[in-house]
Structures are given as C-alpha cells and as structure tokens.
CSV table of C-alpha atoms and ligand atoms in Angstrom, one decimal:
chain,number,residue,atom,x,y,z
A,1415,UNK,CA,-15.0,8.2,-16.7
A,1416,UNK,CA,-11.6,7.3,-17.4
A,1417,UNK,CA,-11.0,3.7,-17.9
A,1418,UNK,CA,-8.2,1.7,-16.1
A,1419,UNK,CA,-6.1,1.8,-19.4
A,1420,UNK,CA,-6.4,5.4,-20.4
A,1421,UNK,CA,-4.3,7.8,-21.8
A,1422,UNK,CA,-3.0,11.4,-21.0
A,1423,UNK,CA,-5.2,12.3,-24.5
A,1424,UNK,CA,-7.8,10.4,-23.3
A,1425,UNK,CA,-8.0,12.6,-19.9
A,1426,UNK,CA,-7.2,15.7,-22.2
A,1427,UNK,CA,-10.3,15.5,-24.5
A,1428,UNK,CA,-12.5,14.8,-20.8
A,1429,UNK,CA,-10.8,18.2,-19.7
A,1430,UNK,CA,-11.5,20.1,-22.9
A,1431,UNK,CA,-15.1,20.3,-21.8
A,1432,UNK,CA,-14.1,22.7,-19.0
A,1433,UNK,CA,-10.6,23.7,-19.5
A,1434,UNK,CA,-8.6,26.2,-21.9
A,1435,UNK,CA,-6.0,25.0,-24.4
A,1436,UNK,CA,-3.4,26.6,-22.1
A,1437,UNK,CA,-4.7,24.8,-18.7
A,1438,UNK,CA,-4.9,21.3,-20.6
A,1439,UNK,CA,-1.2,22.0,-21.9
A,1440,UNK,CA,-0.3,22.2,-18.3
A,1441,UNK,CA,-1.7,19.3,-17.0
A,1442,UNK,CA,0.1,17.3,-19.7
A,1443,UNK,CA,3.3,19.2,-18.8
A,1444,UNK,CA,2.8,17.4,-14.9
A,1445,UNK,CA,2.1,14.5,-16.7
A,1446,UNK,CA,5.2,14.0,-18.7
A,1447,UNK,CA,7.0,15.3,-15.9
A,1448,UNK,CA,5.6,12.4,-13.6
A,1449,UNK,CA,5.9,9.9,-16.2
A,1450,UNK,CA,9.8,10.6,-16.1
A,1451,UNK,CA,10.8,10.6,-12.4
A,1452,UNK,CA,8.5,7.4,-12.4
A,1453,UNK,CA,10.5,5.7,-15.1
A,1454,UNK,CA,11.1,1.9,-14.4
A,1455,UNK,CA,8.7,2.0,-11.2
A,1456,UNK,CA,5.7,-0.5,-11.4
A,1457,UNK,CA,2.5,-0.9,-9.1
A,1458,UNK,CA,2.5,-4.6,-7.6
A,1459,UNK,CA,-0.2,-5.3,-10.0
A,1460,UNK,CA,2.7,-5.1,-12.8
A,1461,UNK,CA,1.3,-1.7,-14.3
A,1462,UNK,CA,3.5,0.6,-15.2
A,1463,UNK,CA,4.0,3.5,-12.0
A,1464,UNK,CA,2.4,6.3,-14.2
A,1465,UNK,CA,-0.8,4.4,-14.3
A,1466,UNK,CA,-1.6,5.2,-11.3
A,1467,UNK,CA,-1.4,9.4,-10.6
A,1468,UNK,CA,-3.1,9.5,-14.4
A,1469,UNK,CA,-6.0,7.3,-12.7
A,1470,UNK,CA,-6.0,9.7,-9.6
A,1471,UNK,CA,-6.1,13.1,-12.1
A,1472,UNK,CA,-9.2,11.4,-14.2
A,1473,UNK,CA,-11.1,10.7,-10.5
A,1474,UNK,CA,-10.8,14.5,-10.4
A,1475,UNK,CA,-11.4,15.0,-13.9
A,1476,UNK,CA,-14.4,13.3,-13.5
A,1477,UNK,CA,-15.4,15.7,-10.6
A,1478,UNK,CA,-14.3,19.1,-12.6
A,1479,UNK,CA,-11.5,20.0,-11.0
A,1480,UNK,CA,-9.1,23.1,-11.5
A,1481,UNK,CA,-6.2,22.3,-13.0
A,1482,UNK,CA,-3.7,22.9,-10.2
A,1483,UNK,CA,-5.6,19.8,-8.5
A,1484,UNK,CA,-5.0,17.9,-11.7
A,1485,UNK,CA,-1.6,18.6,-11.8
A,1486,UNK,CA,-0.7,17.7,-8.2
A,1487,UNK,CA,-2.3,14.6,-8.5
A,1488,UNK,CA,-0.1,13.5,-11.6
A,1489,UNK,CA,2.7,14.7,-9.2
A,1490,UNK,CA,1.6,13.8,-6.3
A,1491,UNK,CA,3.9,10.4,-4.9
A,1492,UNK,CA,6.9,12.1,-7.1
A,1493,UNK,CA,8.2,13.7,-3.9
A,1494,UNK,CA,7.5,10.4,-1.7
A,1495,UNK,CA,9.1,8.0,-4.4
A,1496,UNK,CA,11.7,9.6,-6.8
A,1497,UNK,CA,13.5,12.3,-4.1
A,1498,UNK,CA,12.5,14.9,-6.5
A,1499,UNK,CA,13.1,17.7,-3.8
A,1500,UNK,CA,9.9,20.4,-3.3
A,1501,UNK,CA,11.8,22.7,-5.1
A,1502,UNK,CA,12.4,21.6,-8.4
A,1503,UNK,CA,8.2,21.3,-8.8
A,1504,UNK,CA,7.8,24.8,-7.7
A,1505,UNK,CA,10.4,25.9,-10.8
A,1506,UNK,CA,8.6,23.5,-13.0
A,1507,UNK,CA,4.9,24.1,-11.6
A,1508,UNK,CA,4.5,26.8,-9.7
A,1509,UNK,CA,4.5,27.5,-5.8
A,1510,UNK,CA,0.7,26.4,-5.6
A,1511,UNK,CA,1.3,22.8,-7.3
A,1512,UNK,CA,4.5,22.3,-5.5
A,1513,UNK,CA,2.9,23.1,-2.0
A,1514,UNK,CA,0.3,20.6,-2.8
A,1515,UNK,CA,2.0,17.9,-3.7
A,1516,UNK,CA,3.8,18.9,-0.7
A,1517,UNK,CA,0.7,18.9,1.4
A,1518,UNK,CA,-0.3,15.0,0.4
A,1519,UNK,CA,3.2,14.2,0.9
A,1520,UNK,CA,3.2,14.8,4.2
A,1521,UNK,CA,-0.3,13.3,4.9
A,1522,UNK,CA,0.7,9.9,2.9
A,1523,UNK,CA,4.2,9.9,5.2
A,1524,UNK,CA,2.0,10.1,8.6
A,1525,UNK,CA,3.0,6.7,10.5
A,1526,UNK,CA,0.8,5.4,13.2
A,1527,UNK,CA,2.3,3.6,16.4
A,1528,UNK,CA,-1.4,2.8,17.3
A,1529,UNK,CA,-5.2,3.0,15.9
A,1530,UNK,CA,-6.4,5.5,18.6
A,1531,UNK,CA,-3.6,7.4,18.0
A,1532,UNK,CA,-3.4,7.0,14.0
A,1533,UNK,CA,-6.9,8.7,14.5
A,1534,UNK,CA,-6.8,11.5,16.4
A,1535,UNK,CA,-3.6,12.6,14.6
A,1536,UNK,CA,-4.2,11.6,11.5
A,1537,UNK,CA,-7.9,13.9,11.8
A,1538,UNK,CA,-5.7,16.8,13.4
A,1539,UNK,CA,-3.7,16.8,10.5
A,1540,UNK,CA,-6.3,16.4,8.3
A,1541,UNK,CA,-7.9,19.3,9.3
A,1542,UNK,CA,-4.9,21.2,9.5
A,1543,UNK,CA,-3.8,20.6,5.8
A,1544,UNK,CA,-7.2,21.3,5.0
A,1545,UNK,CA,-7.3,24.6,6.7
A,1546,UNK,CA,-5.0,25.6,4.3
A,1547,UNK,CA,-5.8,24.3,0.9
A,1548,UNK,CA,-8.8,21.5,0.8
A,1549,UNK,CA,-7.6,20.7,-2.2
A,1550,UNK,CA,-5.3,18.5,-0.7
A,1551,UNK,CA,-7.8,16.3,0.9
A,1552,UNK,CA,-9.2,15.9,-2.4
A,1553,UNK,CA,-6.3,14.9,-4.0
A,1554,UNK,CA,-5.4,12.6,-1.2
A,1555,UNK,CA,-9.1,11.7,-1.1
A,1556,UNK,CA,-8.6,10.2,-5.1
A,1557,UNK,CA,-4.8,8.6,-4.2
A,1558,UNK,CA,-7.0,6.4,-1.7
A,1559,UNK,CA,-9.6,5.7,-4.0
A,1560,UNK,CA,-7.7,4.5,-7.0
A,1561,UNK,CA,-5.5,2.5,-4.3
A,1562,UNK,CA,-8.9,0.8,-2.7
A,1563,UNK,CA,-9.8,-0.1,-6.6
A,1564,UNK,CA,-6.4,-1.5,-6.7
A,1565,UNK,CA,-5.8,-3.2,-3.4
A,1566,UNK,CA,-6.0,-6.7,-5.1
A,1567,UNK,CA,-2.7,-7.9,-5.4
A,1568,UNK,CA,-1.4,-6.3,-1.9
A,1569,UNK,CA,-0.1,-8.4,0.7
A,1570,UNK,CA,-3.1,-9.3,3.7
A,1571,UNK,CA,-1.1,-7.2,6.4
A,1572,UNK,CA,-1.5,-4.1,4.3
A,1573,UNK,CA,-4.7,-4.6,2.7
A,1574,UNK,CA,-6.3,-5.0,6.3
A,1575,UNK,CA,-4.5,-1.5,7.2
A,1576,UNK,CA,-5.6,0.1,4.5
A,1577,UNK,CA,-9.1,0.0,4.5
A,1578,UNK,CA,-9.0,-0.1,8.1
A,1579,UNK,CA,-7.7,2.9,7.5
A,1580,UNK,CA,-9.9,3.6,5.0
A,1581,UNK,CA,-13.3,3.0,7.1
A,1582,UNK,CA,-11.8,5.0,10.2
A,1583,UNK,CA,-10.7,7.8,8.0
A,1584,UNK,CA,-11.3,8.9,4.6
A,1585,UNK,CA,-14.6,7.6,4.3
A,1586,UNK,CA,-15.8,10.1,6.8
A,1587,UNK,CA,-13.5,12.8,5.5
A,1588,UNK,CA,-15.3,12.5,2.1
A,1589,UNK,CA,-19.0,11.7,3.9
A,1590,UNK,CA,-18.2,15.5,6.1
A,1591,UNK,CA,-16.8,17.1,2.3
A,1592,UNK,CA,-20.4,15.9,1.0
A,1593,UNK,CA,-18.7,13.9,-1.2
A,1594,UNK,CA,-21.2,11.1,-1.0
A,1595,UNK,CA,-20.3,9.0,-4.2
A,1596,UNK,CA,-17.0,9.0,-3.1
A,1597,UNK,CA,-17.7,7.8,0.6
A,1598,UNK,CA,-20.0,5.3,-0.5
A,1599,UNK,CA,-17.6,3.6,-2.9
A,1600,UNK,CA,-14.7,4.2,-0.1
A,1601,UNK,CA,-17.1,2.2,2.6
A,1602,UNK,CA,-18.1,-0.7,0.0
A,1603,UNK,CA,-14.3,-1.4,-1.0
A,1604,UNK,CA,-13.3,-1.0,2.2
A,1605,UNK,CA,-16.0,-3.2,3.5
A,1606,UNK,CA,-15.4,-5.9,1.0
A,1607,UNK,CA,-11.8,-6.1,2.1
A,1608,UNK,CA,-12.2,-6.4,5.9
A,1609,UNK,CA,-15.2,-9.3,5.5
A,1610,UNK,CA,-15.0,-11.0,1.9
A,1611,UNK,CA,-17.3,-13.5,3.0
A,1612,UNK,CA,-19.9,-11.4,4.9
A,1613,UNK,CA,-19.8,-9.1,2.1
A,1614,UNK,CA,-20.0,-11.7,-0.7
A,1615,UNK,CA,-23.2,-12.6,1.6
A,1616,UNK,CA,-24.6,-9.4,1.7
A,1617,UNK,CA,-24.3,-8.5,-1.4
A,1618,UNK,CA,-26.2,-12.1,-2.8
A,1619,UNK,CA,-28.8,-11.0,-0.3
A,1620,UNK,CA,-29.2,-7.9,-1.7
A,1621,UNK,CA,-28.8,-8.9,-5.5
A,1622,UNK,CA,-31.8,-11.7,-4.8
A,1623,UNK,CA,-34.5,-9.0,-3.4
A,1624,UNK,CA,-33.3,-6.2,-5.7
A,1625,UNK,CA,-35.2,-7.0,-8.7
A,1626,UNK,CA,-38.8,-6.6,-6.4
A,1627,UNK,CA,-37.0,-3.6,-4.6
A,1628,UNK,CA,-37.0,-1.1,-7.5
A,1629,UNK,CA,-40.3,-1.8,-8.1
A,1630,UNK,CA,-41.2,-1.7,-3.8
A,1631,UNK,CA,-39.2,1.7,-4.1
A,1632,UNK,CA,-40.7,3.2,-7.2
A,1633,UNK,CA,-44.3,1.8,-5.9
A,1634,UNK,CA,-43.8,4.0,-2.6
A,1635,UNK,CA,-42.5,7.0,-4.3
A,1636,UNK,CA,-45.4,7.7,-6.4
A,1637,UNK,CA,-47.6,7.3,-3.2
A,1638,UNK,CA,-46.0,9.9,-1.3
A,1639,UNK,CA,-45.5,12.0,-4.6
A,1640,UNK,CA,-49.6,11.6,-4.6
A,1641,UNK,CA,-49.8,12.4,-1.3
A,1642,UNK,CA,-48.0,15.5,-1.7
A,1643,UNK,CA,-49.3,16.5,-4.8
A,1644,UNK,CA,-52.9,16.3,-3.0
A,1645,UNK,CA,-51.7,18.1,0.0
A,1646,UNK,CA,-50.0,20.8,-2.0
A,1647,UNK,CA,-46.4,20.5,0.0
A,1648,UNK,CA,-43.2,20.8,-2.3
A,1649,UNK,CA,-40.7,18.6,-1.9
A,1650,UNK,CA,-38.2,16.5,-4.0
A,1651,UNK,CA,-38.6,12.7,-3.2
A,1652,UNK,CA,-35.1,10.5,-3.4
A,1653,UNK,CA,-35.4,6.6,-2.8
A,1654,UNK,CA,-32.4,4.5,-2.6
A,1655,UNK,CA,-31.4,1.4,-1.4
A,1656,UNK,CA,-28.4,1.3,1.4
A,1657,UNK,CA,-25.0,0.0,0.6
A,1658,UNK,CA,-23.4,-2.9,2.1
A,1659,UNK,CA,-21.4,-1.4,4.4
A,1660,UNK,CA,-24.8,0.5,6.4
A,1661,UNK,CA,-27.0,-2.5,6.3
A,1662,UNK,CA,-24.1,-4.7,7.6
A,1663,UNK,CA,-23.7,-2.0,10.3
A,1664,UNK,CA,-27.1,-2.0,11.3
A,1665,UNK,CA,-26.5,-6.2,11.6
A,1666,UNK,CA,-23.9,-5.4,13.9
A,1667,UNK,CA,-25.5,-3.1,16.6
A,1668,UNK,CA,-28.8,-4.4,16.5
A,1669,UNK,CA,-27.8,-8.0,16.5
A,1670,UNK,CA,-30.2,-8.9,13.8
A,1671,UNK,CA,-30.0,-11.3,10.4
A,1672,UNK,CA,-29.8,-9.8,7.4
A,1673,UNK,CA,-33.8,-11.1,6.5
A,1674,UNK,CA,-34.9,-9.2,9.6
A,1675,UNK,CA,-33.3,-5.6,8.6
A,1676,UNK,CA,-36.4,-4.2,6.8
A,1677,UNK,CA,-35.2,-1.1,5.6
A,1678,UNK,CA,-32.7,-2.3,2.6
A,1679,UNK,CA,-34.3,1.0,1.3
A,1680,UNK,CA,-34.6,4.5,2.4
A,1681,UNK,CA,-36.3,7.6,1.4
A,1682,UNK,CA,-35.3,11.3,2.1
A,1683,UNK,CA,-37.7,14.5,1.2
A,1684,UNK,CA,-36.4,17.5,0.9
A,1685,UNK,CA,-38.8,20.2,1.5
A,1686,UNK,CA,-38.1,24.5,1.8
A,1687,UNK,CA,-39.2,25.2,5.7
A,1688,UNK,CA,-39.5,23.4,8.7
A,1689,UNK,CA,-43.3,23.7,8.6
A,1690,UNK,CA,-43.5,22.1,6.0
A,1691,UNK,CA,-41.1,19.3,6.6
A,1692,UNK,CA,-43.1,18.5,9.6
A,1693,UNK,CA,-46.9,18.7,7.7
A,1694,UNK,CA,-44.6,16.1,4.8
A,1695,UNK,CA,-44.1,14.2,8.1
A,1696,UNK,CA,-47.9,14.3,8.8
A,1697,UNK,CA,-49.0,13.1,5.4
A,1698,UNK,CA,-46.3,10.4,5.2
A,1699,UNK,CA,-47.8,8.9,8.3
A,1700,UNK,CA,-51.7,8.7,7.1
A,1701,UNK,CA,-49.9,6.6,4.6
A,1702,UNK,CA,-47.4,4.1,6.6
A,1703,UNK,CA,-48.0,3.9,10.4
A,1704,UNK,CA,-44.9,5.1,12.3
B,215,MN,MN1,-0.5,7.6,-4.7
C-alpha cells in the first residue's frame, strides 16, 4: 500500500518484488518526467500536482501491474494539463506508453450534454478503448479512484458529478473487470458523497450490529462447513457482510428500514459441478428453511 505521502522510492522498493532493475528505472524515468511538466501545478487540496499520478501508479502497484501501466499512469493527465503533445511521450516512452496515456486522455476529455447520453457514450467508448488496450480502463479505473479518495475539498457541483459519475460508470466497469475491491470502494465513496447523512446512518447501523455479526457469520459458516463435511460435497464457503451502498439499495426498492433488511450478511459457496451446487443447495436448506 502506498501511503498518501509516498515517494517515487517508496513505490520502487513495492515494485522490486516483481519488477527488474531496468523496468523500475523506467518507471522512475515517467516519474521525473511527470514531475517536470507538472511543475508549479497543485491539487485543490494544496498538494503538490505530482502527488497525485504517483498515487494512481501505487493503486496499480498494489495490483502488480506491468510497467507500461505504471508508467502511463505517472503520465497520464500530462497531455490533458501541460500540452505536452503525444509525440514527445512516444520519443521519451515508447509508442505503447504514449498511446496510453493517449487513450485516458481521450476518455478523461469525454463531455456529457446529458446523463442518458454521458452513458451510453461514455460505455461505447469505454468499450472501444478497451477493445484495444484494457489497460487503459485500468489506468483510468485508478485516476478515478485516487480522485474519489480525494474529492474532499471539491466544489458541491463537481463532487455530485463525479460520483454520479462514478456510481453510473466506473463502478460497474470495475464490478464487469472482476475487480471487486475496486468497485466496492468506488460504490462506498461514491455513496458517501451523494447521501452523507444516509450514509453516516448506515454506516452507525452497521458499526452497532457488527460486533454480533462476525460472530452470527462465523457461527453459520461452521454449520454449513459441518454440513458439508458430513455430506461429503466440496465447496469453499465465503461469508461477508454487504457494503453500504447494496444494503441502502435494497432500502430503496423494497421500501424497507434499515432494521427490517435481514441480510446485512451474505454467504456464497463455490462448488466444482452443477450437481453438486444444487445437492449444497439441498443440505443448506435441512439447515435454514428457504
Ligand atoms: Mn488524473
């Protein structure tokens, strides 16, 4: 994890555990690089510019990453904020990092007149950058993650449109990309900035019953893990409890308080064949009535 005030050495020593000397030399390279054509440019939270595409590469970092990636996301608002033309990164960097950064360019400079629009063009888009080069998406996929962390000192107007934005479109980008840590922090922050109070709420709700839920949740999982072992199915057992964003969904469409939503927790079993999935099905009923 790389910490809000890290370093480019900092990131360097994360990337030696899967990188060569050579790849980590590059990296730096787009580093320094960034840290130039950014000179004198701060993030509204007063942070200095660079702070911000070093934050993006360590989300990566953090998900092992090749080191193209890495480097477009140092590079990846120089195109959008200091005019460096396309060009100049492919000298530097290489066509591949310059058609990157090229890529999320082009997806940050996507306007939208309205929100049905903004969708289906925005997902068109999408999907056409990521026909070519997912890597992209990722990159673009950290840029709006590190913003959402940072949204604080934004102006109302463009915090609202951003995680709008954010719920409507990248959560679900990174939900499809099976990139469930990412989604789920997306739809919390997100969440948290549309309804403060409901999710300040929420989230007290939660924090009150959670102490007896990890018990509830571990007490359930060694019964069906019993019940399995005595039947002789195979299947891995994963209990979790649901994130703000789903339970306050559920409050929506089903019109229900938060005290009547019973499921706060969920469990999934993931078994080899459908025969067995359905006998796992079986032997979860004799214990909890459907
Ligand atoms: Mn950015």
């Amino acid at each position: 994890m790389v910490a809000a005030e890290a370093t480019v050495e900092e990131l360097a020593r994360e990337l030696s555990s899967y990188l060569d000397t050579n790849r980590i030399n590059q990296v730096r390279r787009a580093y320094y690089y960034a840290e130039q054509a950014h000179e004198g440019q701060m993030r509204k939270s007063g942070d200095r510019y660079i702070t911000h595409p070093l934050a993006v590469a360590g989300i990566l970092a953090d998900l092992r990453l090749d080191h193209q990636s890495l480097m477009a996301a140092m590079l990846h608002d120089v195109i959008e904020d200091t005019g460096i033309p396309k060009d100049a990164l492919a000298e530097q960097f290489g066509e591949d990092v310059a058609e990157l950064v090229d890529g999320v360019s082009k997806l940050t400079q996507i306007e939208f007149r309205s929100r049905a629009e903004a969708q289906a063009e925005n997902f068109q888009k999408m999907t056409l950058a990521m026909a070519k080069d997912i890597r992209v998406i990722l990159v673009k996929l950290a840029d709006r993650l590190h913003n959402m962390r940072t949204l604080g000192p934004m102006p109302y107007e463009k915090r609202l449109r951003i995680a709008t934005e954010t719920l409507d479109i990248y959560a679900p980008i990174a939900n499809r990309l099976g990139m469930h840590s990412i989604c789920t922090e997306l739809e919390d922050l997100g969440f948290s900035s549309l309804y403060p109070m409901r999710a300040k709420y929420i989230s007290k709700a939660v924090e009150k019953l959670r102490g007896s839920h990890r018990e509830i949740i571990e007490d359930i999982r060694g019964k069906l893990q019993e019940k399995l072992e005595e039947r002789g199915l195979p299947g891995r057992i994963l209990g979790r409890e649901k994130h703000l964003n789903s339970i306050y969904n559920k409050m929506k469409f089903k019109q229900k308080s938060f005290h009547e939503i019973m499921d706060v927790y969920a469990f999934r079993i993931i078994t080899d064949t459908e025969d067995n999935c359905y006998r796992i099905l079986g032997a979860v009923h004799s214990l909890y009535k459907p």
